Short mmCIF file of C-alpha atoms in Angstrom, two decimals:
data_model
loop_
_atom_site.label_atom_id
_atom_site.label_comp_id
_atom_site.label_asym_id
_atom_site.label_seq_id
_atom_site.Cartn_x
_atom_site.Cartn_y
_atom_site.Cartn_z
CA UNK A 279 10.58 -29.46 -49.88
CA UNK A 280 12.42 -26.73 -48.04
CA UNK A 281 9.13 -24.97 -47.25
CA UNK A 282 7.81 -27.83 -45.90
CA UNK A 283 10.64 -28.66 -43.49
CA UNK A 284 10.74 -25.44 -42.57
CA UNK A 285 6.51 -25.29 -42.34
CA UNK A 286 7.28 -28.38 -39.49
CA UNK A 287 10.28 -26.53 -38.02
CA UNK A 288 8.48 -23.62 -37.34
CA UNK A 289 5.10 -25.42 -36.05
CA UNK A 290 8.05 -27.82 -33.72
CA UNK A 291 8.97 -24.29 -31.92
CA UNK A 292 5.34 -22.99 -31.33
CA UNK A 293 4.08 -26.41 -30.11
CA UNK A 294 7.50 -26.61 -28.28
CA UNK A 295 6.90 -23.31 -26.49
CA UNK A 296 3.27 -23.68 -25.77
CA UNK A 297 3.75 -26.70 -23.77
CA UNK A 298 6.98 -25.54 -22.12
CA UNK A 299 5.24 -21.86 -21.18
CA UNK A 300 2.23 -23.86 -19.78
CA UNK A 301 3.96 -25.07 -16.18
CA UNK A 302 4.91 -21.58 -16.00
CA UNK A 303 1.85 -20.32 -16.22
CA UNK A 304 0.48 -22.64 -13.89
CA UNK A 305 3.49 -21.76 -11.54
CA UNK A 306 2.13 -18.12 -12.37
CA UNK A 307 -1.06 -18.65 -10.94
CA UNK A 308 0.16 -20.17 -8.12
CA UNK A 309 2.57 -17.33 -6.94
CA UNK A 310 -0.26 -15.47 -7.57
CA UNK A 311 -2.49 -16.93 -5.28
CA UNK A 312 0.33 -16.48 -2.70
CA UNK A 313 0.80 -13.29 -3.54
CA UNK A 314 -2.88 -12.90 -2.63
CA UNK A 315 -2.73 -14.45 0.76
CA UNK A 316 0.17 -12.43 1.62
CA UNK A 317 -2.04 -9.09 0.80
CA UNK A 318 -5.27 -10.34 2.70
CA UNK A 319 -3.21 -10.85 5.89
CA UNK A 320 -1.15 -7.19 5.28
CA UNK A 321 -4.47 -5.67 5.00
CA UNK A 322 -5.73 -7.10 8.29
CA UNK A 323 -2.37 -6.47 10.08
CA UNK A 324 -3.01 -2.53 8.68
CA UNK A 325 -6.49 -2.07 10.21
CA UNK A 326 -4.83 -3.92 13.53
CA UNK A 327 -2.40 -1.26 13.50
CA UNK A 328 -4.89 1.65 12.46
CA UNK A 329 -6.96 0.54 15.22
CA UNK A 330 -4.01 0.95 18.24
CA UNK A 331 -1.48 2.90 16.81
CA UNK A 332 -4.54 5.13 15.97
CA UNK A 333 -5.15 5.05 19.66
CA UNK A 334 -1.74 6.09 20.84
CA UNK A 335 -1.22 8.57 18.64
CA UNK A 336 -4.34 9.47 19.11
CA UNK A 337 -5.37 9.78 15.65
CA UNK A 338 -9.29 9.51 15.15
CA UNK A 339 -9.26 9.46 11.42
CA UNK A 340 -7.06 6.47 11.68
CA UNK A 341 -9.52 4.39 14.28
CA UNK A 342 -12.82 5.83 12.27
CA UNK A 343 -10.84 3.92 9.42
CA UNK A 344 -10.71 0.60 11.16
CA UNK A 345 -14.03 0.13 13.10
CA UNK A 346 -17.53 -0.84 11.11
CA UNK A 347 -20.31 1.90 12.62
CA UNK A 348 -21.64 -1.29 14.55
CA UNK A 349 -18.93 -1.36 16.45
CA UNK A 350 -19.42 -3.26 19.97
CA UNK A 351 -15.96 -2.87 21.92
CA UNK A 352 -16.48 -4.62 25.31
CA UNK A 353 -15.12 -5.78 28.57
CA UNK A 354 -16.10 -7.21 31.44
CA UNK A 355 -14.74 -5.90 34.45
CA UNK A 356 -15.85 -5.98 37.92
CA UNK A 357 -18.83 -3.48 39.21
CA UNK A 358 -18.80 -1.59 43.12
CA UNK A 359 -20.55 -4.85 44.12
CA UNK A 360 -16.97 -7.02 42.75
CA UNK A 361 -19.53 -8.90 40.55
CA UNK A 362 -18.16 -8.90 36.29
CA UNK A 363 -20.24 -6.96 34.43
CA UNK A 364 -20.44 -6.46 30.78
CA UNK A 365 -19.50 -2.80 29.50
CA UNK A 366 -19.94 -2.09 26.14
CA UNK A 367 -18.90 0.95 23.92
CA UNK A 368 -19.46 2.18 20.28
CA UNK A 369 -17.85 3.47 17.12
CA UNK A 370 -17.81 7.08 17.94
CA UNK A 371 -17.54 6.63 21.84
CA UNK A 372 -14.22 4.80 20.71
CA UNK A 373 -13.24 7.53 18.15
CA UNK A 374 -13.65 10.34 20.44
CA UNK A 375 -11.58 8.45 23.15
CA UNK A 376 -9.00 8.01 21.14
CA UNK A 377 -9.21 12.06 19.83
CA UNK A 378 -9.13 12.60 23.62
CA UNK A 379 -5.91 10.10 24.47
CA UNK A 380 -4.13 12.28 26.60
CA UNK A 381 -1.00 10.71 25.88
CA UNK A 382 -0.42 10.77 22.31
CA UNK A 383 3.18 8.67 20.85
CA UNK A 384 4.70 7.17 18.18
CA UNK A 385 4.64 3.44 19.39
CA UNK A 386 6.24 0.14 17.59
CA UNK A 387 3.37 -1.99 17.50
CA UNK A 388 3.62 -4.65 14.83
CA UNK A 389 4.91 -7.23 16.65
CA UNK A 390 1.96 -7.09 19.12
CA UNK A 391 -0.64 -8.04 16.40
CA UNK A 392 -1.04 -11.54 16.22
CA UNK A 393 -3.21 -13.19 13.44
CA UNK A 394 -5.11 -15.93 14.71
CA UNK A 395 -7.28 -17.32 12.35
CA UNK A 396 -9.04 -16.04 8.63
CA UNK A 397 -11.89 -18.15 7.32
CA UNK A 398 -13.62 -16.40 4.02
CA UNK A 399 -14.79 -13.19 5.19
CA UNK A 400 -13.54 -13.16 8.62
CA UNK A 401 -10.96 -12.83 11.14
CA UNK A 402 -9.49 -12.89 14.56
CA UNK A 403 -6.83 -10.53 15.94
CA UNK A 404 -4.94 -10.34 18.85
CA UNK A 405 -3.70 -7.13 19.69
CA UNK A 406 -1.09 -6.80 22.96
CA UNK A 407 -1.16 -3.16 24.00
CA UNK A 408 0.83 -1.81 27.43
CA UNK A 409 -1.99 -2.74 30.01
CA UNK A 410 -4.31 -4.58 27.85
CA UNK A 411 -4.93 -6.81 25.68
CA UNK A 412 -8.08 -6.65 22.60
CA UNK A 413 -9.41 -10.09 20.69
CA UNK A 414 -10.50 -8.25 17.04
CA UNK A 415 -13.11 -9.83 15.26
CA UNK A 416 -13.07 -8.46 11.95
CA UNK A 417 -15.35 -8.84 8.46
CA UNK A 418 -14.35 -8.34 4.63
CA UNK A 419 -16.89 -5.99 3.80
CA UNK A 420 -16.71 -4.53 0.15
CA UNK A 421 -13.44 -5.85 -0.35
CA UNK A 422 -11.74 -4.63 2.75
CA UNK A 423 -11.42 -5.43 6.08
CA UNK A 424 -13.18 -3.44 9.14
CA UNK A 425 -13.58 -4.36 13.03
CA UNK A 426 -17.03 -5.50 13.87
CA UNK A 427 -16.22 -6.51 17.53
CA UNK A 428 -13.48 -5.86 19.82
CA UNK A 429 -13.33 -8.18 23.51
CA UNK A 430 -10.80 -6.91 25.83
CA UNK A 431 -9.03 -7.34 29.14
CA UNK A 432 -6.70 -5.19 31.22
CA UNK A 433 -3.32 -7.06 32.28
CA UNK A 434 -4.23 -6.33 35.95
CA UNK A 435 -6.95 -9.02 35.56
CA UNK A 436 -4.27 -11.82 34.56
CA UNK A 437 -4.24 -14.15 36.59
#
């Protein structure tokens, strides 16, 4: 008769801790999933900040690193005639303007990269720089993030 109790006693305690440890698992999975979120929008805050502080320090590797080789950076700016035309530049236009920056510096930048909005594989970015101001579109792209297209302004256009 002992064995028997102690046959129930024992099965009591697994059963007992198999349905106990299952909300924490499914609290597990949850954090988890946060925990994901929280690295999908660090990894597109990173190739933000590759992308300018790249540029000010004028670090090419780092903006090679956060552009796709389609890049299309454009703005649209006024022409001799006044009219807004549409300039566009490249990948490697952009990387050798930035290995060119005449002004290379260590700048605090993460507070000028504003997340707008991530749906599946994409994104839009906000970057505030000194006299500008760049819209990133980016794409997931063998699980990591790269800049497809890149819309800017200069300040002096605000109006």
């Amino acid at each position: 008769m002992k064995t028997t109790t102690r046959t129930v006693t024992l099965f009591g305690t697994i059963l007992a801790s198999v349905l106990l440890g299952a909300p924490a698992a499914a609290q597990s999975s949850a954090s988890e999933s946060e925990e994901d979120a929280i690295t999908e929008e660090d990894a597109i805050t990173s190739v933000a900040l590759d992308y300018i502080e790249g540029f000010y320090e004028a670090d090419a590797e780092r903006m090679a690193r956060a552009v796709h080789a389609d890049l299309a950076k454009r703005i649209a700016s006024p022409g001799p005639d006044g009219r807004r035309r549409l300039r566009h530049m490249g990948k490697w236009t952009l990387v050798e303007n930035t290995r060119l920056n005449p002004r290379p510096r260590q700048v605090e930048l993460r507070d000028r990269v504003k997340i707008l909005d991530v749906f599946g594989g994409a994104a839009v970015v906000r970057v505030d720089a000194d006299t500008w101001v760049d819209f990133l579109q980016m794409a997931r792209i063998d699980d990591s993030w790269v800049i497809v297209n890149v819309l800017w302004e200069l300040r002096s256009s605000e109006r």
